[in-house]
XYZ file of N, CA and C in Angstrom:
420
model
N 0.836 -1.185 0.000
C 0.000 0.000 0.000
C 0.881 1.249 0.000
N 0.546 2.324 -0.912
C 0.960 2.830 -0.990
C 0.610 4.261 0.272
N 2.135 4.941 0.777
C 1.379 6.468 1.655
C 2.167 7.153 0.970
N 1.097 8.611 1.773
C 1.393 9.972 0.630
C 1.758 10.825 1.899
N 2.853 11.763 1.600
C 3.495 12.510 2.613
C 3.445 14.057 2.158
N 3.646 14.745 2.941
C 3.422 15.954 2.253
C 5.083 16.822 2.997
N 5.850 16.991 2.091
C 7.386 17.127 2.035
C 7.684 18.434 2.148
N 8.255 19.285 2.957
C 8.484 20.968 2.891
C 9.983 21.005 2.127
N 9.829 21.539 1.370
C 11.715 21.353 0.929
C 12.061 23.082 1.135
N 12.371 23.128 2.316
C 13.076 24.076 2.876
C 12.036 24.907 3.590
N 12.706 25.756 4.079
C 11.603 27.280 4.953
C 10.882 28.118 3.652
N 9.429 27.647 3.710
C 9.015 28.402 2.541
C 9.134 28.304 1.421
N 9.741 26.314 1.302
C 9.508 25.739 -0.231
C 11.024 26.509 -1.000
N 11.985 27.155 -0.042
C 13.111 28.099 -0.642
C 13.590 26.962 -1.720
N 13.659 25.889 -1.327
C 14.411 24.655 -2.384
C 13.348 23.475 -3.487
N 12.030 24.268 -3.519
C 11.403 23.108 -3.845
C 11.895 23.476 -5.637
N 12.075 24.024 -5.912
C 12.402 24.332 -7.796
C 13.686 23.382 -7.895
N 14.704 23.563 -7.442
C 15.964 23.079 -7.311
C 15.693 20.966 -6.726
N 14.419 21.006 -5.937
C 14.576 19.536 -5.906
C 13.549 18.684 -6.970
N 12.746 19.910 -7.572
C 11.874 19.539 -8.953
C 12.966 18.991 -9.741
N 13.836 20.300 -9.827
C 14.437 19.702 -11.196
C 15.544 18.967 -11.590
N 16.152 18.740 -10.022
C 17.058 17.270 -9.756
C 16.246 16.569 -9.415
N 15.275 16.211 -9.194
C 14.268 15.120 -8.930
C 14.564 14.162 -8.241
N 14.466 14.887 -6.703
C 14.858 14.738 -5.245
C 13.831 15.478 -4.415
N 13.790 14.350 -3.447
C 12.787 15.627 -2.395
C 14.282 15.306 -1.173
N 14.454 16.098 -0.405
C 15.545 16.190 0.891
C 15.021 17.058 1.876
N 16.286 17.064 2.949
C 16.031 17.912 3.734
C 17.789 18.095 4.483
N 17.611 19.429 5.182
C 18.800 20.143 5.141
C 19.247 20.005 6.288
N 18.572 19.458 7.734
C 19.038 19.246 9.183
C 20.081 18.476 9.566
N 21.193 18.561 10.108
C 21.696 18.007 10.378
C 23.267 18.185 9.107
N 23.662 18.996 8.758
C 23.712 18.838 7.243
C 25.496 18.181 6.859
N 26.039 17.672 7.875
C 27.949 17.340 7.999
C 27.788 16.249 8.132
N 26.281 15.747 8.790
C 26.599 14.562 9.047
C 25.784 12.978 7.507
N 27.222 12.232 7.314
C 25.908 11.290 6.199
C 25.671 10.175 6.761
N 24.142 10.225 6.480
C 23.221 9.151 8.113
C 23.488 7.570 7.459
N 24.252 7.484 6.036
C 23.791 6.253 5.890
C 24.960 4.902 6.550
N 23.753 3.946 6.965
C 23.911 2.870 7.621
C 23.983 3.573 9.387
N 23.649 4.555 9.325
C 23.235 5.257 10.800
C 22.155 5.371 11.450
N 21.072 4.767 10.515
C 19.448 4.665 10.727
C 18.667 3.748 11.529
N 18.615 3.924 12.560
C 17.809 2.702 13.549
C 16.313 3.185 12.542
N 15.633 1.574 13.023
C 14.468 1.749 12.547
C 13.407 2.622 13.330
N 13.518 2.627 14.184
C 12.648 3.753 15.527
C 13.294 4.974 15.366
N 12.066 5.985 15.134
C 12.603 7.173 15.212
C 13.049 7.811 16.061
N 12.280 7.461 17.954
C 12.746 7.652 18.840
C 14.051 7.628 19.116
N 14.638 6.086 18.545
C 15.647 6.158 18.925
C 16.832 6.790 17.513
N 16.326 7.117 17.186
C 17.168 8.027 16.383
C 17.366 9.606 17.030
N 16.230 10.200 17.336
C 15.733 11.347 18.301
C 16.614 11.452 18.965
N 16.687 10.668 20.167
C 17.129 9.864 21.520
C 19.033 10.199 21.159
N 19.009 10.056 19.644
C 20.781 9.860 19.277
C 21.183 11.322 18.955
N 20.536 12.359 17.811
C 20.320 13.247 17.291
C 20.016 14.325 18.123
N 18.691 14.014 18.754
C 18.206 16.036 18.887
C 19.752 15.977 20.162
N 20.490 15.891 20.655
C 21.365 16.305 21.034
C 22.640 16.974 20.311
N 22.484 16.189 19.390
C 23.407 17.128 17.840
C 22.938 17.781 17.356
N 21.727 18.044 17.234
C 21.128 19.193 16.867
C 20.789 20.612 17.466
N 20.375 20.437 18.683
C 21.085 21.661 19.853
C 21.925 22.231 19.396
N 23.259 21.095 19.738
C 24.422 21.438 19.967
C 24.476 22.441 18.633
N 24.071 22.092 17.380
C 24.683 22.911 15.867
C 23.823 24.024 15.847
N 22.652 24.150 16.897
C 21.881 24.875 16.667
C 21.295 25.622 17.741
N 22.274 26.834 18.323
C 21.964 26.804 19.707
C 20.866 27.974 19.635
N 20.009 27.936 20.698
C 18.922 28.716 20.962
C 17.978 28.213 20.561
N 17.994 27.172 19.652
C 16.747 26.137 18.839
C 16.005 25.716 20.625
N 15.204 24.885 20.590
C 14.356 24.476 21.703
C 13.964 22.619 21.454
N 14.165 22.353 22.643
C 14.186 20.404 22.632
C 12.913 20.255 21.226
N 11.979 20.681 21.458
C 10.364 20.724 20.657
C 10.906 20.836 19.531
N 11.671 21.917 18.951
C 12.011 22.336 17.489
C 13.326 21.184 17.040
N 13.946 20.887 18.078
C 15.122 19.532 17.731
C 13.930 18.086 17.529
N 12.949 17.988 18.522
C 12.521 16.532 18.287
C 11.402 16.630 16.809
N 11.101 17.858 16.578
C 10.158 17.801 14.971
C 11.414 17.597 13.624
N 12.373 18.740 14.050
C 13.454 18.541 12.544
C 13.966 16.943 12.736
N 14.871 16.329 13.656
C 15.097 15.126 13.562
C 13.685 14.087 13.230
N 12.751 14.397 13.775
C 11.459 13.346 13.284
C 11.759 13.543 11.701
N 10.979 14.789 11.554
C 11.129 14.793 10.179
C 12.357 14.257 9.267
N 13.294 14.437 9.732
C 14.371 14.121 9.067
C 14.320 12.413 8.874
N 14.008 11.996 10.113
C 13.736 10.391 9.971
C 12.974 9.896 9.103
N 11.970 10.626 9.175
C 10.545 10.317 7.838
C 11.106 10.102 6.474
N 12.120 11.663 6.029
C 11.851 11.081 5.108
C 13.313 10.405 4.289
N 14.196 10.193 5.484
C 15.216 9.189 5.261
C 14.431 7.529 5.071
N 13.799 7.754 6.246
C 13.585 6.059 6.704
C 12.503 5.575 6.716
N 11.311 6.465 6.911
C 9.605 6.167 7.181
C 9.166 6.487 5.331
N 9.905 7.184 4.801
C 8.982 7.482 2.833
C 9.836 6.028 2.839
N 9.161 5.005 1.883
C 9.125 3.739 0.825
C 9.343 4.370 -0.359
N 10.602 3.534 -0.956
C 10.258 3.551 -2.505
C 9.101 3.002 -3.092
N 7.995 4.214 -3.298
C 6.615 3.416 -4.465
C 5.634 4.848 -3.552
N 6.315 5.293 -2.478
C 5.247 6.595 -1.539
C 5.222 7.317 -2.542
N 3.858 8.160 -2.162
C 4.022 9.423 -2.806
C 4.178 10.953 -1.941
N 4.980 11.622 -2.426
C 5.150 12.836 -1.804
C 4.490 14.168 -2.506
N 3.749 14.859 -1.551
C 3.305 16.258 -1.946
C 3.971 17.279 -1.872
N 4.556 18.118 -2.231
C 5.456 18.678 -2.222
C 5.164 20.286 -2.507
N 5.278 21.404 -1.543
C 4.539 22.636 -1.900
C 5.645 23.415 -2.972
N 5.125 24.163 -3.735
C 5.736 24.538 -4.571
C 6.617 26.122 -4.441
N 5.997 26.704 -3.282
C 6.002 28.202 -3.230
C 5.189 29.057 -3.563
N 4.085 28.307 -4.806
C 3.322 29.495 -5.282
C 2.028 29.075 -5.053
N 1.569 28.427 -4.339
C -0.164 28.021 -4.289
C -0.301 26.858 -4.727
N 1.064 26.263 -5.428
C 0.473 24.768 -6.157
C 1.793 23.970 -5.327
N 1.302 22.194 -6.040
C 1.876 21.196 -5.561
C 2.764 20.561 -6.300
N 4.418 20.149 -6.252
C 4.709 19.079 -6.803
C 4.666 17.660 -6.178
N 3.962 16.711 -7.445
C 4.062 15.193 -6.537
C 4.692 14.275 -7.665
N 4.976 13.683 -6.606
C 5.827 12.372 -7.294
C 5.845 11.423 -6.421
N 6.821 10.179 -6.898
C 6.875 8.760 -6.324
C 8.462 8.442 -6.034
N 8.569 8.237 -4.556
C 10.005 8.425 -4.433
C 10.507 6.503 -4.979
N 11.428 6.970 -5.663
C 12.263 6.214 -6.365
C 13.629 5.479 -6.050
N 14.067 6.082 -5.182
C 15.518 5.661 -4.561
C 15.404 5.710 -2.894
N 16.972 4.772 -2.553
C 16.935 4.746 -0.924
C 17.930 6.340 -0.639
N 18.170 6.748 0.266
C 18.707 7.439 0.578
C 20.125 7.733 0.242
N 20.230 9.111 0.100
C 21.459 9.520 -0.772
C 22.214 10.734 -0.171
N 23.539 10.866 0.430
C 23.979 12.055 0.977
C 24.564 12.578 -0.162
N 24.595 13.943 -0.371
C 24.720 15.046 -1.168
C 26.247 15.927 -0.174
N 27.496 15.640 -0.174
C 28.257 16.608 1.280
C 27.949 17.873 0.556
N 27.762 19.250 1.013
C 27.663 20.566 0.892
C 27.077 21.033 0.060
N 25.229 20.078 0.062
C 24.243 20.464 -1.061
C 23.086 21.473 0.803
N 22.622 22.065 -0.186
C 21.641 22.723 0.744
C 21.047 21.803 1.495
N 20.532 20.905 0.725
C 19.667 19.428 1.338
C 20.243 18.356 1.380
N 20.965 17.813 2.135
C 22.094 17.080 1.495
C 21.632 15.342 1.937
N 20.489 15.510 2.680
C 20.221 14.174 3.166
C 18.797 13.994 1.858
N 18.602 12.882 0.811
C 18.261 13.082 -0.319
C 17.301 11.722 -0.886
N 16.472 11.835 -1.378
C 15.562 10.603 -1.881
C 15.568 10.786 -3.230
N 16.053 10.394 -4.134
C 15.559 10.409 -5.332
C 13.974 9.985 -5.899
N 13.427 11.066 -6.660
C 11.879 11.261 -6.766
C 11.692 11.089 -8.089
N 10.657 10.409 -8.830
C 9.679 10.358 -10.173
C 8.492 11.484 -10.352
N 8.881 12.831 -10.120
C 7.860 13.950 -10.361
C 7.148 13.635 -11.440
N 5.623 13.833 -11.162
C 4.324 13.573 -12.056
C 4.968 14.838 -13.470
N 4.032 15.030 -14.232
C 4.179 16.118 -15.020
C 3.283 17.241 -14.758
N 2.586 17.726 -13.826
C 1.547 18.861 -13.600
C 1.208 18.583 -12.352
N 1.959 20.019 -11.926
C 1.437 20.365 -10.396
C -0.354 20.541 -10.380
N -0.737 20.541 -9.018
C -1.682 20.738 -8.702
C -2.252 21.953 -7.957
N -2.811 22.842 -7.882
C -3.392 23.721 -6.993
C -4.084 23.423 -5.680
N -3.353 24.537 -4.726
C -4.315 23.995 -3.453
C -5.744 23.960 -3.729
N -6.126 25.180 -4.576
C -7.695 25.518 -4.334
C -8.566 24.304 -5.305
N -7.491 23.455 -5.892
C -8.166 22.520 -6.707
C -8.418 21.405 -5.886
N -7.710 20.751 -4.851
C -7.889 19.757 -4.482
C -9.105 19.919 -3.380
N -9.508 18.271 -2.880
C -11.082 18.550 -2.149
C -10.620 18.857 -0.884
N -11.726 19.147 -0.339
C -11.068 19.826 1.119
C -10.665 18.866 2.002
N -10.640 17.993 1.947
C -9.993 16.689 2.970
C -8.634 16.467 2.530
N -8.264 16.726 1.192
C -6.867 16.651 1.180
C -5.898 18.061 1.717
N -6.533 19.420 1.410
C -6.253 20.328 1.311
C -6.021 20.562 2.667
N -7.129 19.956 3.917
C -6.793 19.992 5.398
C -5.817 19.218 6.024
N -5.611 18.201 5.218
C -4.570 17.520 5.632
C -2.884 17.832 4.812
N -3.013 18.818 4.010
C -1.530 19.024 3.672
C -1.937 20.552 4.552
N -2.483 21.015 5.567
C -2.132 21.819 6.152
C -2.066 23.196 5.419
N -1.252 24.257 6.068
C -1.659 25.892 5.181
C -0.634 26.043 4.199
């Protein structure tokens, strides 16, 4: 069975053009370190390993704002399947989606450097197009 995730690629979608058109969805937390073969299957205990490195790189951040970026970061290293689909905001009111395609990929000194290779559809979607049960669940 397939799940559908809905992917921020950066503060405000700053990277979603750039992971359209390498056709990648990522994310940028954590960004020296490459997680692979570093991945417990529990995110907790990934958390549990991490939001302490994440503090540390990120001081004034707050435990709350370390245990969402490392979650997230886990998601979509370890929780997206190759065959998921990801929603992906675009910046401008619409959506890119696709089907992630690859296992995890470090990028050293890419903006996003922790990396999924993605199968982007050909035509974004509009928020105001989709029904309102999807539209509440990819949030504002």
């Amino acid at each position: 069975m397939k799940n559908y995730y809905r992917i921020m690629l950066g503060k405000k979608s700053m990277y979603a053009e750039e992971a359209h058109k390498g056709n990648f969805i990522g994310a940028g937390w954590l960004p020296n370190i490459d997680l692979t073969n570093k991945l417990p299957d529990n995110w907790r205990e990934f958390n549990k390993k991490y939001i302490p490195v994440y503090l540390e790189q990120n001081p004034g951040k707050t435990k709350v704002s370390a245990g969402l970026a490392c979650g997230m970061l886990h998601t979509i290293i370890k929780g997206v399947l190759k065959g998921d689909i990801v929603l992906c905001p675009e910046g401008k009111g619409s959506y890119f989606i696709g089907e992630v395609a690859g296992d995890y990929e470090y990028q050293k000194g890419a903006a996003q450097p922790h990396r999924r290779a993605v199968r982007w559809f050909p035509h974004t979607v509009a928020r105001d197009e989709m029904s309102e049960s999807l539209r509440n669940s990819t949030g504002s």
